[in-house]
PDB file of C-alpha atoms in Angstrom:
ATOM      1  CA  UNK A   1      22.137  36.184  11.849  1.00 55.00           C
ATOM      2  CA  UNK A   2      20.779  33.388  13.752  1.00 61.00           C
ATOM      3  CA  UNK A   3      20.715  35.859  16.859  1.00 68.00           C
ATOM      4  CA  UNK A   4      18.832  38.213  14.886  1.00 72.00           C
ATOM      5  CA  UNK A   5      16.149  35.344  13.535  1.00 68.00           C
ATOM      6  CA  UNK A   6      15.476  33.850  17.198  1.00 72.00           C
ATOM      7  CA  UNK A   7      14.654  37.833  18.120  1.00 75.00           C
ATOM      8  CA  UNK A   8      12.002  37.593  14.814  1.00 78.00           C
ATOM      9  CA  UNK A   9      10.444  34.323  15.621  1.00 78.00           C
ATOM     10  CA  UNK A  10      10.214  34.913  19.831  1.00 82.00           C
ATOM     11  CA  UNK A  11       6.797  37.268  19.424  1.00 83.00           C
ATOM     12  CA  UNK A  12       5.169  34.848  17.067  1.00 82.00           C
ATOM     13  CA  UNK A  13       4.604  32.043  19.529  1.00 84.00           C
ATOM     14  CA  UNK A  14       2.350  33.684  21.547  1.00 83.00           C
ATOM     15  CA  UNK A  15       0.210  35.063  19.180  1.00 81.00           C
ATOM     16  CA  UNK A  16      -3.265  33.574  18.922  1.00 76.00           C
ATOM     17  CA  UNK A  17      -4.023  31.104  16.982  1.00 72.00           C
ATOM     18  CA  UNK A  18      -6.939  32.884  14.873  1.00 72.00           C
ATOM     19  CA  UNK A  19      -3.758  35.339  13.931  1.00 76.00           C
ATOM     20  CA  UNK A  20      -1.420  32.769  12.842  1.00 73.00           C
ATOM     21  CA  UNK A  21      -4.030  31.804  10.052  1.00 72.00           C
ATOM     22  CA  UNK A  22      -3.281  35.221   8.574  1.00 77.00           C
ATOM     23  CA  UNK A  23       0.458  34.627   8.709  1.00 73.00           C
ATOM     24  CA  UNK A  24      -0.371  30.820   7.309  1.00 73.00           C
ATOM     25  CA  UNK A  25      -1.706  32.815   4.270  1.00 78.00           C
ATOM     26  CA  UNK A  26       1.249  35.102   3.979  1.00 79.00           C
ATOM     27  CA  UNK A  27       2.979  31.780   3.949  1.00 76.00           C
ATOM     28  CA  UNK A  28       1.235  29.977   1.302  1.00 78.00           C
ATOM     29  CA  UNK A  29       1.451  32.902  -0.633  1.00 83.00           C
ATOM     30  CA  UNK A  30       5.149  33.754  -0.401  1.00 82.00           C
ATOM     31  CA  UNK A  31       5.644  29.753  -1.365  1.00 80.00           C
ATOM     32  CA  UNK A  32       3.797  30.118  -4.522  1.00 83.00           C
ATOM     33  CA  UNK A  33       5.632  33.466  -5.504  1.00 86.00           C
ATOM     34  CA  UNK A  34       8.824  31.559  -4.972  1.00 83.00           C
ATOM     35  CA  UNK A  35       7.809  28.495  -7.406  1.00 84.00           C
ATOM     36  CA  UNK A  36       7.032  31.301 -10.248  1.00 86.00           C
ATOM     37  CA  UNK A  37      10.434  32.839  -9.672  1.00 84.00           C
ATOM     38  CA  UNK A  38      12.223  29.474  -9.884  1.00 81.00           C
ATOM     39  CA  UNK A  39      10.385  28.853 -13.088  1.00 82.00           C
ATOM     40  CA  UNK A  40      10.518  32.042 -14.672  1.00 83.00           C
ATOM     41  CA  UNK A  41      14.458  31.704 -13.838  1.00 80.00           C
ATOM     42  CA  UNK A  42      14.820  28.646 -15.473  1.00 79.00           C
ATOM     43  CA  UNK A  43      12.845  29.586 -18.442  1.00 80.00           C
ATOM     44  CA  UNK A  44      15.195  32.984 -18.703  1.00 81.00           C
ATOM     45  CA  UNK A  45      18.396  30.938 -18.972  1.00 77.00           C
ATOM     46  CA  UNK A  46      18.994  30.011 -22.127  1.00 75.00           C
ATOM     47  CA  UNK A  47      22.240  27.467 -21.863  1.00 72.00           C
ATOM     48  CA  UNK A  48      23.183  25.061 -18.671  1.00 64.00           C
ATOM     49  CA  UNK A  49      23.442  25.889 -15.696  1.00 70.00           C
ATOM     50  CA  UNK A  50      20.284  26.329 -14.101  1.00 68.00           C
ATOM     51  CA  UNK A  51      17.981  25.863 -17.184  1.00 74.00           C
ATOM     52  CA  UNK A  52      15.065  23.686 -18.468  1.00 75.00           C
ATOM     53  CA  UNK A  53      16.075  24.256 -22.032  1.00 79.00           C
ATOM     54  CA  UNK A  54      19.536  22.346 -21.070  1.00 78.00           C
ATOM     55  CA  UNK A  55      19.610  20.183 -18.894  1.00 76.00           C
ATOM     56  CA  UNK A  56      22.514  19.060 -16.462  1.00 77.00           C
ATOM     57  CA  UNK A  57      23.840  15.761 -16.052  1.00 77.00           C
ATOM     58  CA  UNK A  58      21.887  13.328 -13.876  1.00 76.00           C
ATOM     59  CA  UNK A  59      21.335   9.962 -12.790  1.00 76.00           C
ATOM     60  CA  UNK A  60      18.748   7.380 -12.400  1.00 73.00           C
ATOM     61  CA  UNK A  61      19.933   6.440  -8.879  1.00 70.00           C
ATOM     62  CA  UNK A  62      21.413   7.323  -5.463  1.00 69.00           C
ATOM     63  CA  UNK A  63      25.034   7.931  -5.096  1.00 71.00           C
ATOM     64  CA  UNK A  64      25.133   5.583  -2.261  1.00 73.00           C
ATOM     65  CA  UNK A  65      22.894   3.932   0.103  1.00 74.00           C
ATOM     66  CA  UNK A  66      23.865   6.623   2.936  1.00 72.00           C
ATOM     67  CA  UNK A  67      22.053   9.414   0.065  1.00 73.00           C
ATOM     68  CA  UNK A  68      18.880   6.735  -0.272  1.00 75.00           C
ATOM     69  CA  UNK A  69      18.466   7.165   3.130  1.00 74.00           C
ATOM     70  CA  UNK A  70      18.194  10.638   2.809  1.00 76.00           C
ATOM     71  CA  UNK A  71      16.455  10.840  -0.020  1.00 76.00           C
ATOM     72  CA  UNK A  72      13.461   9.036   1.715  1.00 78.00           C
ATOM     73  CA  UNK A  73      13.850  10.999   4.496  1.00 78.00           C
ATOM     74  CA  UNK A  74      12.983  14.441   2.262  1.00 77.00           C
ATOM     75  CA  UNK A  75      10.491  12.918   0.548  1.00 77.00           C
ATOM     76  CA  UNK A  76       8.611  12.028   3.866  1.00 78.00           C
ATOM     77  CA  UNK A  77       9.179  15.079   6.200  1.00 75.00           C
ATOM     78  CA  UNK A  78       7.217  17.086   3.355  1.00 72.00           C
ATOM     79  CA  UNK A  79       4.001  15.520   4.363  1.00 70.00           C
ATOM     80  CA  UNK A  80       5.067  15.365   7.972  1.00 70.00           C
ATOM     81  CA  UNK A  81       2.435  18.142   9.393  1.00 64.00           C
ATOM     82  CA  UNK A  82       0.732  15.358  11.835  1.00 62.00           C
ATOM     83  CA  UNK A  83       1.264  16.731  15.118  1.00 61.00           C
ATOM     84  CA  UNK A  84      -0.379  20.267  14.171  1.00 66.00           C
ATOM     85  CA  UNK A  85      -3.852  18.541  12.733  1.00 69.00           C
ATOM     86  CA  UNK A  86      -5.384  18.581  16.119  1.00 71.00           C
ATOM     87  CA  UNK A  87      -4.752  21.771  16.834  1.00 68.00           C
ATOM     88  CA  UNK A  88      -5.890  23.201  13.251  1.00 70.00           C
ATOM     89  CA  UNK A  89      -9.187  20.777  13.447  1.00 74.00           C
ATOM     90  CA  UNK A  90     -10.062  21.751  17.259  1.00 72.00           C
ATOM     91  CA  UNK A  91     -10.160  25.308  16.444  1.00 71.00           C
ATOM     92  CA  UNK A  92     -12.007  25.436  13.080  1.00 74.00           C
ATOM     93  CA  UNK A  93     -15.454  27.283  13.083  1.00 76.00           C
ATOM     94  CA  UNK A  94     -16.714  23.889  10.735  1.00 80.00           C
ATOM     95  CA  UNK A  95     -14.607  21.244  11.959  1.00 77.00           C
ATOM     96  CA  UNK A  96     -16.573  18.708  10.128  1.00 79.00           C
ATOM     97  CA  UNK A  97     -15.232  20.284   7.170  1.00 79.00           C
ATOM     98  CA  UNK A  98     -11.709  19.042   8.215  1.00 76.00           C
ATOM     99  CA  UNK A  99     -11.569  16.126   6.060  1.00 76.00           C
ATOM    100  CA  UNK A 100     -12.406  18.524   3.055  1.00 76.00           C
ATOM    101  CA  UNK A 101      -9.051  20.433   3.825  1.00 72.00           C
ATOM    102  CA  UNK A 102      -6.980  17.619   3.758  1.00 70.00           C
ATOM    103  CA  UNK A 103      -8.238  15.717   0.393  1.00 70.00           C
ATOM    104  CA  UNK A 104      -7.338  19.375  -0.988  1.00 67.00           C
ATOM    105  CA  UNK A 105      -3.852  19.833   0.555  1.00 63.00           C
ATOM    106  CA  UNK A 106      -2.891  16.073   0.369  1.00 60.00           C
ATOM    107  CA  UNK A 107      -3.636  13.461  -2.234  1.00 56.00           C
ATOM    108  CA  UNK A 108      -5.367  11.431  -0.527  1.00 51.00           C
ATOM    109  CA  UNK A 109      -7.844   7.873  -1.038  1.00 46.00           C
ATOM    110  CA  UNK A 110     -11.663   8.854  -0.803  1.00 47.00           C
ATOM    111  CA  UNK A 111     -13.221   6.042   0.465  1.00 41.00           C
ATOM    112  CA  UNK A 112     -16.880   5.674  -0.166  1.00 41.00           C
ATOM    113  CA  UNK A 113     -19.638   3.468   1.059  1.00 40.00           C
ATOM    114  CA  UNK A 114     -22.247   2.571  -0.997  1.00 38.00           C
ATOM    115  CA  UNK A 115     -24.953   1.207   0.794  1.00 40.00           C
ATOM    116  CA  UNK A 116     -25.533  -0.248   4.196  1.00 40.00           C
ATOM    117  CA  UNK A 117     -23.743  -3.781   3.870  1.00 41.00           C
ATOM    118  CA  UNK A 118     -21.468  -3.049   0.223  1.00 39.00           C
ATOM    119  CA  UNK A 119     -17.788  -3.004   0.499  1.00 38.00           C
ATOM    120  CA  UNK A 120     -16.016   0.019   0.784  1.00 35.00           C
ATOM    121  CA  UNK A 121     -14.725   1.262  -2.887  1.00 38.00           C
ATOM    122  CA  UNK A 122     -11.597   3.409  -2.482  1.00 36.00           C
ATOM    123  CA  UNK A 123     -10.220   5.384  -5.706  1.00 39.00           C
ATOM    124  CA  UNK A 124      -7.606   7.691  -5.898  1.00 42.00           C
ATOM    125  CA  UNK A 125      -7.966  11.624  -5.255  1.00 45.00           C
ATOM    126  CA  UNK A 126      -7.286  14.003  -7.956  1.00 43.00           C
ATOM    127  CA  UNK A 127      -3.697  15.187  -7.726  1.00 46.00           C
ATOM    128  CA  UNK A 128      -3.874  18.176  -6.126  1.00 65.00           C
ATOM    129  CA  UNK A 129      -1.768  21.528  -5.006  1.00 69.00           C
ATOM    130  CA  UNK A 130       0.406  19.934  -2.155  1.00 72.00           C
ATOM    131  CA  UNK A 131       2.204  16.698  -3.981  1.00 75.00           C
ATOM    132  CA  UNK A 132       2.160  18.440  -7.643  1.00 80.00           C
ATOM    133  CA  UNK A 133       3.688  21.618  -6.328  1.00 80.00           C
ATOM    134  CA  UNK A 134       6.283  19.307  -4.398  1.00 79.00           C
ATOM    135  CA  UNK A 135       7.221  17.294  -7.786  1.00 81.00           C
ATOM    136  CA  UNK A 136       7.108  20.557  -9.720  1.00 82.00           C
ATOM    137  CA  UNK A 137       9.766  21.737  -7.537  1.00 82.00           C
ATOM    138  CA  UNK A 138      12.037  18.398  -7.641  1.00 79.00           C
ATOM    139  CA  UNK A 139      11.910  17.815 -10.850  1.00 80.00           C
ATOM    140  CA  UNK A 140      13.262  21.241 -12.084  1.00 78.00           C
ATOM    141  CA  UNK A 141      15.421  21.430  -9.636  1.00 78.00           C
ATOM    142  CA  UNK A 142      17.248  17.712 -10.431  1.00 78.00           C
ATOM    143  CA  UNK A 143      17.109  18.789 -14.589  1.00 77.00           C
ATOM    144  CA  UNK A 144      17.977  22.164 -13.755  1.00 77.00           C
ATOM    145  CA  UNK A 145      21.520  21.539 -11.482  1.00 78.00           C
ATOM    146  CA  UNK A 146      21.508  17.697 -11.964  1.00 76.00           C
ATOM    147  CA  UNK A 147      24.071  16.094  -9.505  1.00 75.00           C
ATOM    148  CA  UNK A 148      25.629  19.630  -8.342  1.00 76.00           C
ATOM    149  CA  UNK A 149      21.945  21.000  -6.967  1.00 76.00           C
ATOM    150  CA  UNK A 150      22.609  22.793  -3.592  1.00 76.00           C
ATOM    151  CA  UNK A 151      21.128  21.182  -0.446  1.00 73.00           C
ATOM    152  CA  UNK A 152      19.026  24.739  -0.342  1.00 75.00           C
ATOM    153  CA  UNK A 153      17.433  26.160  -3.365  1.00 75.00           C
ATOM    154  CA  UNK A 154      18.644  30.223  -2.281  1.00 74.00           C
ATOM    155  CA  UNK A 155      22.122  28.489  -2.901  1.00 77.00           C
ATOM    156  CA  UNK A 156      21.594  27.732  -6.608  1.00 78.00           C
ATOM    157  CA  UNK A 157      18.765  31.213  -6.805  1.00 77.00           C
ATOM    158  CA  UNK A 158      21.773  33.791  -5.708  1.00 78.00           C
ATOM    159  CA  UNK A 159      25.179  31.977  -6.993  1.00 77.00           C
ATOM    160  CA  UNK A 160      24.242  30.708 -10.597  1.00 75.00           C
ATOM    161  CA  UNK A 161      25.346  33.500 -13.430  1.00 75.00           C
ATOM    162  CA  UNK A 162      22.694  35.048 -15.970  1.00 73.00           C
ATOM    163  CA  UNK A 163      19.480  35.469 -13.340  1.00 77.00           C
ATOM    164  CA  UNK A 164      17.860  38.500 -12.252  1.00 79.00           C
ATOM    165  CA  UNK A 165      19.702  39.072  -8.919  1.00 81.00           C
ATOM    166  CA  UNK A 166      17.410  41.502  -7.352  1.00 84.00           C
ATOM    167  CA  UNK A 167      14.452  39.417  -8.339  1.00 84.00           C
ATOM    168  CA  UNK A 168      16.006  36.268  -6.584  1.00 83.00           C
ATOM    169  CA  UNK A 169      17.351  38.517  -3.774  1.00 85.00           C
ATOM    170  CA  UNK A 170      13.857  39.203  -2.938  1.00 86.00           C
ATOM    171  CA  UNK A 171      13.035  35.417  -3.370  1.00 83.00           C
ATOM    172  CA  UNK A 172      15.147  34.540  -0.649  1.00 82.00           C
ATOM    173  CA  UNK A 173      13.762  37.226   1.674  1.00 84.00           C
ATOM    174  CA  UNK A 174      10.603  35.828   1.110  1.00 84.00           C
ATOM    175  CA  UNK A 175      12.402  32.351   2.151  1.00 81.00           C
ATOM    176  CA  UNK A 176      12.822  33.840   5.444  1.00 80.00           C
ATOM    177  CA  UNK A 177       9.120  34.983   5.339  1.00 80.00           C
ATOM    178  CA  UNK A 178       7.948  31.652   4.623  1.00 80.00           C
ATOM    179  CA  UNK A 179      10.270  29.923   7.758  1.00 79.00           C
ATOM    180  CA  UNK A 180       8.620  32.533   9.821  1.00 78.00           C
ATOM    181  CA  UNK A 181       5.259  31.498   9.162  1.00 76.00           C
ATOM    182  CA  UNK A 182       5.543  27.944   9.411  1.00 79.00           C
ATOM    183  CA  UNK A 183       7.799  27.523  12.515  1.00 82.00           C
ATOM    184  CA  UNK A 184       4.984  29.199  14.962  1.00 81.00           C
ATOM    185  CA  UNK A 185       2.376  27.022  13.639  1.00 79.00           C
ATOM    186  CA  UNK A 186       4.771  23.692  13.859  1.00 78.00           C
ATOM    187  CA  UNK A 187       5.739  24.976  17.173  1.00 82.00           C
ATOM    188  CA  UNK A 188       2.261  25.225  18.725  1.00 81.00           C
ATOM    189  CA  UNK A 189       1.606  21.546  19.575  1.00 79.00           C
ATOM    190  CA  UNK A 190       5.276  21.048  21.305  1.00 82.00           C
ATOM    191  CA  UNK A 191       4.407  23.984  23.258  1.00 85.00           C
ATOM    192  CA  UNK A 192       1.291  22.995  23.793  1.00 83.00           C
ATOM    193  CA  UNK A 193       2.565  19.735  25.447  1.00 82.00           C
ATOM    194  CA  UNK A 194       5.124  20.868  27.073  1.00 87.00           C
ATOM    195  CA  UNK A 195       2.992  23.280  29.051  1.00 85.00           C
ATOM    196  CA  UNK A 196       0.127  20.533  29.595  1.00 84.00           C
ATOM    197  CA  UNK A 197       3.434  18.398  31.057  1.00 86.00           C
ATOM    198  CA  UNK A 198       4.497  21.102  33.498  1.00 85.00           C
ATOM    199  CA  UNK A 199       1.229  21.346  34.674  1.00 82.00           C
ATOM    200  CA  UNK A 200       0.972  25.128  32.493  1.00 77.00           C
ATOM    201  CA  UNK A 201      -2.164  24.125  30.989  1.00 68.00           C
ATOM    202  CA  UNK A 202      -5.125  26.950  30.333  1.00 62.00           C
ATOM    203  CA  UNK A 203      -5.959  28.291  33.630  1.00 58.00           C
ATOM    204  CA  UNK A 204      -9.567  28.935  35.097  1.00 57.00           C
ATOM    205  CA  UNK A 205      -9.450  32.336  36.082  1.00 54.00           C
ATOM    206  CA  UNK A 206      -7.787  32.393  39.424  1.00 49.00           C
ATOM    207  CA  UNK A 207      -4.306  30.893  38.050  1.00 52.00           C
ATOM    208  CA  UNK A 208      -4.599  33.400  35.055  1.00 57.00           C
ATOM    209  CA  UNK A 209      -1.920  35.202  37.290  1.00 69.00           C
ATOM    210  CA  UNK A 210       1.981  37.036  36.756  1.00 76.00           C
ATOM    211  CA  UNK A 211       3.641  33.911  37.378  1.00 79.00           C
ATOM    212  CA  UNK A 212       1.418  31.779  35.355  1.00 79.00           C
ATOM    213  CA  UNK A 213       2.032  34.204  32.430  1.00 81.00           C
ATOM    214  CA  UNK A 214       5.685  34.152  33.251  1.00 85.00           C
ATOM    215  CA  UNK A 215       6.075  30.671  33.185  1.00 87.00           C
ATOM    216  CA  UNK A 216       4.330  30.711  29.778  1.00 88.00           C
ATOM    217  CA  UNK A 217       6.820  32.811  28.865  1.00 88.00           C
ATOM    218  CA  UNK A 218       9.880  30.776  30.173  1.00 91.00           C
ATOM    219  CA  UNK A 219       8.665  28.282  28.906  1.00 90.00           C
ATOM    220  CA  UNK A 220       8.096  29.575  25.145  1.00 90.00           C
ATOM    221  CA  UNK A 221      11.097  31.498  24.868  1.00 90.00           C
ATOM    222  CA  UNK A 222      13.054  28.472  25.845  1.00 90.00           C
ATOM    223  CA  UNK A 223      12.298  26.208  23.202  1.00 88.00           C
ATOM    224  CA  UNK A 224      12.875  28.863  20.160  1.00 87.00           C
ATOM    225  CA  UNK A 225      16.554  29.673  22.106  1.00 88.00           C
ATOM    226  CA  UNK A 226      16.884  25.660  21.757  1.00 88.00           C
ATOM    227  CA  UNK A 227      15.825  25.963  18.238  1.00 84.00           C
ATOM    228  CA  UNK A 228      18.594  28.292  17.710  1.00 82.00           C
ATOM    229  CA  UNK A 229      21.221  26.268  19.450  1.00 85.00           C
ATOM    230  CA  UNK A 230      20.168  23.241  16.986  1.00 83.00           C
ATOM    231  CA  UNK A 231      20.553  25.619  14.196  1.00 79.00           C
ATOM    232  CA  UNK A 232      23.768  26.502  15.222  1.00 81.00           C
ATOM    233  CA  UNK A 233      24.955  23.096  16.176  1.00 83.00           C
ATOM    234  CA  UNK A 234      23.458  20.901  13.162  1.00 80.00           C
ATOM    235  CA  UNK A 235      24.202  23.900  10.143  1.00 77.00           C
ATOM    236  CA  UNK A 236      23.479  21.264   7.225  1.00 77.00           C
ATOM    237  CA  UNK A 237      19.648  21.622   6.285  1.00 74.00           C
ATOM    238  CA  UNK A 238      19.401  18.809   4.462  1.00 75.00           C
ATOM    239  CA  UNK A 239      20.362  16.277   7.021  1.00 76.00           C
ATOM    240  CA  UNK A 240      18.516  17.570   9.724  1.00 78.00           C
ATOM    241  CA  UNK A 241      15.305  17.566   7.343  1.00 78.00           C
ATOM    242  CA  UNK A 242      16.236  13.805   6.383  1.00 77.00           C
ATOM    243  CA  UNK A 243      16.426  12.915   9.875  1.00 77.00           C
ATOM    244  CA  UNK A 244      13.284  14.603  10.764  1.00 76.00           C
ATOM    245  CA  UNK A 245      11.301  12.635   7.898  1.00 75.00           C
ATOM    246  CA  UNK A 246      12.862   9.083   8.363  1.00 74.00           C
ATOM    247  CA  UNK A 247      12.769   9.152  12.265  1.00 74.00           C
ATOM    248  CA  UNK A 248      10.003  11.412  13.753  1.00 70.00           C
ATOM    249  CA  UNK A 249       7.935  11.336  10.685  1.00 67.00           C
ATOM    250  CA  UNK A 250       8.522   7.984  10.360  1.00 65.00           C
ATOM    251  CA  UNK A 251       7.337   7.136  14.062  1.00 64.00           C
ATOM    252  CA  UNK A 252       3.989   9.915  13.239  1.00 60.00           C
TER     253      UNK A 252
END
């Protein structure tokens, strides 16, 4: 399986960038499709487990301080898109319009200035799609499994009695979608350095050659096989997201 998902993801990084925005849209798409299956499945079940009529046991607090830990790592590699902003803002026909993207994605301060010499006034941004859509999904999640919630939500979607099966079948699929979509874009600014660092940066015509291309290549193919071995290697999800929020978030 993980053989087969390296082979799906090795075209996408070298697809343009003005392409990817199509597959960013497939993306956002296939994300909202999966919050209306997760709450038309918990609507459907009438008893616990899995439903918002009945909820499962839960707790105010961690388990330990090891699961704090984690916990704050989760909550901060969900807003931990930094290192692709340049890349998105640099290649936007407006990017002056980049701060406009943001205060919709993110909640976010606006900061205002007055008049020449006044103080800046900050108040809060509206909450918008990003953060509510996160807490939409946490919170019916927690009520929904309580204590016993799976590390990945396809866990709970395929092995809890009394959903539709084919209808979370196809959910998961579009999991896979989803991964797809957002892995090329994450990827672009590590390749992007990388190839700046090995001296593979955009050639001016008379280095656009076979071996610059190859190299490109090498070099591309490389890091998704090192993906894969990471995959392999680290199998829990959940602690390699945790780490990724509290460490290289943390240092963004």
């Amino acid at each position: 399986m993980t053989r087969s998902y390296m082979y799906s993801l090795l075209p996408t990084v070298f697809f343009p960038l003005s392409l990817l925005s199509y597959a960013s849209l497939v993306g956002v798409t296939s994300t909202l499709f999966i919050i209306l299956v997760v709450l038309y499945d918990a609507a459907s079940q009438p008893t616990a487990r899995g439903s918002l009529w009945e909820p499962a046991p839960t707790q105010p607090g961690a388990q330990s301080p090891l699961k704090l830990t984690l916990v704050f790592g989760l909550f901060m590699v969900g807003f931990s898109g930094h290192a692709v902003i340049p890349t998105l803002a640099l290649d936007m026909d407006q990017p002056e319009e980049f701060d406009k993207v943001m205060n919709i994605a993110f909640v976010r301060p606006r900061i205002t200035h007055v008049r020449p010499g006044s103080i800046l006034t900050v108040s809060p941004h509206r909450q918008t799609a990003t953060t509510f859509l996160y807490a939409l999904m946490g919170v019916a999640g927690y009520f929904r499994f309580g204590d016993a919630v799976s590390q990945e939500i396809s866990q709970d979607l395929l092995h809890t009695p009394g959903y539709s099966l084919p209808l979370n079948k196809l959910c998961v699929w579009i999991l896979v979608i989803v991964s797809l979509t957002k892995f090329v874009l994450a990827a672009r600014p590590l390749n992007i350095t990388l190839e700046l660092l090995l001296g593979l940066g955009a050639p001016d015509g008379a280095r656009a050659d076979a071996k610059w291309r190859g190299l490109i290549v090498l070099e591309r193919t490389a890091l998704v096989a090192a993906v894969a071995v990471v995959a392999v290697l680290v199998p829990d999800f959940s602690a390699s997201m945790a780490f990724l929020g509290s460490f290289s978030a943390f240092v963004l």
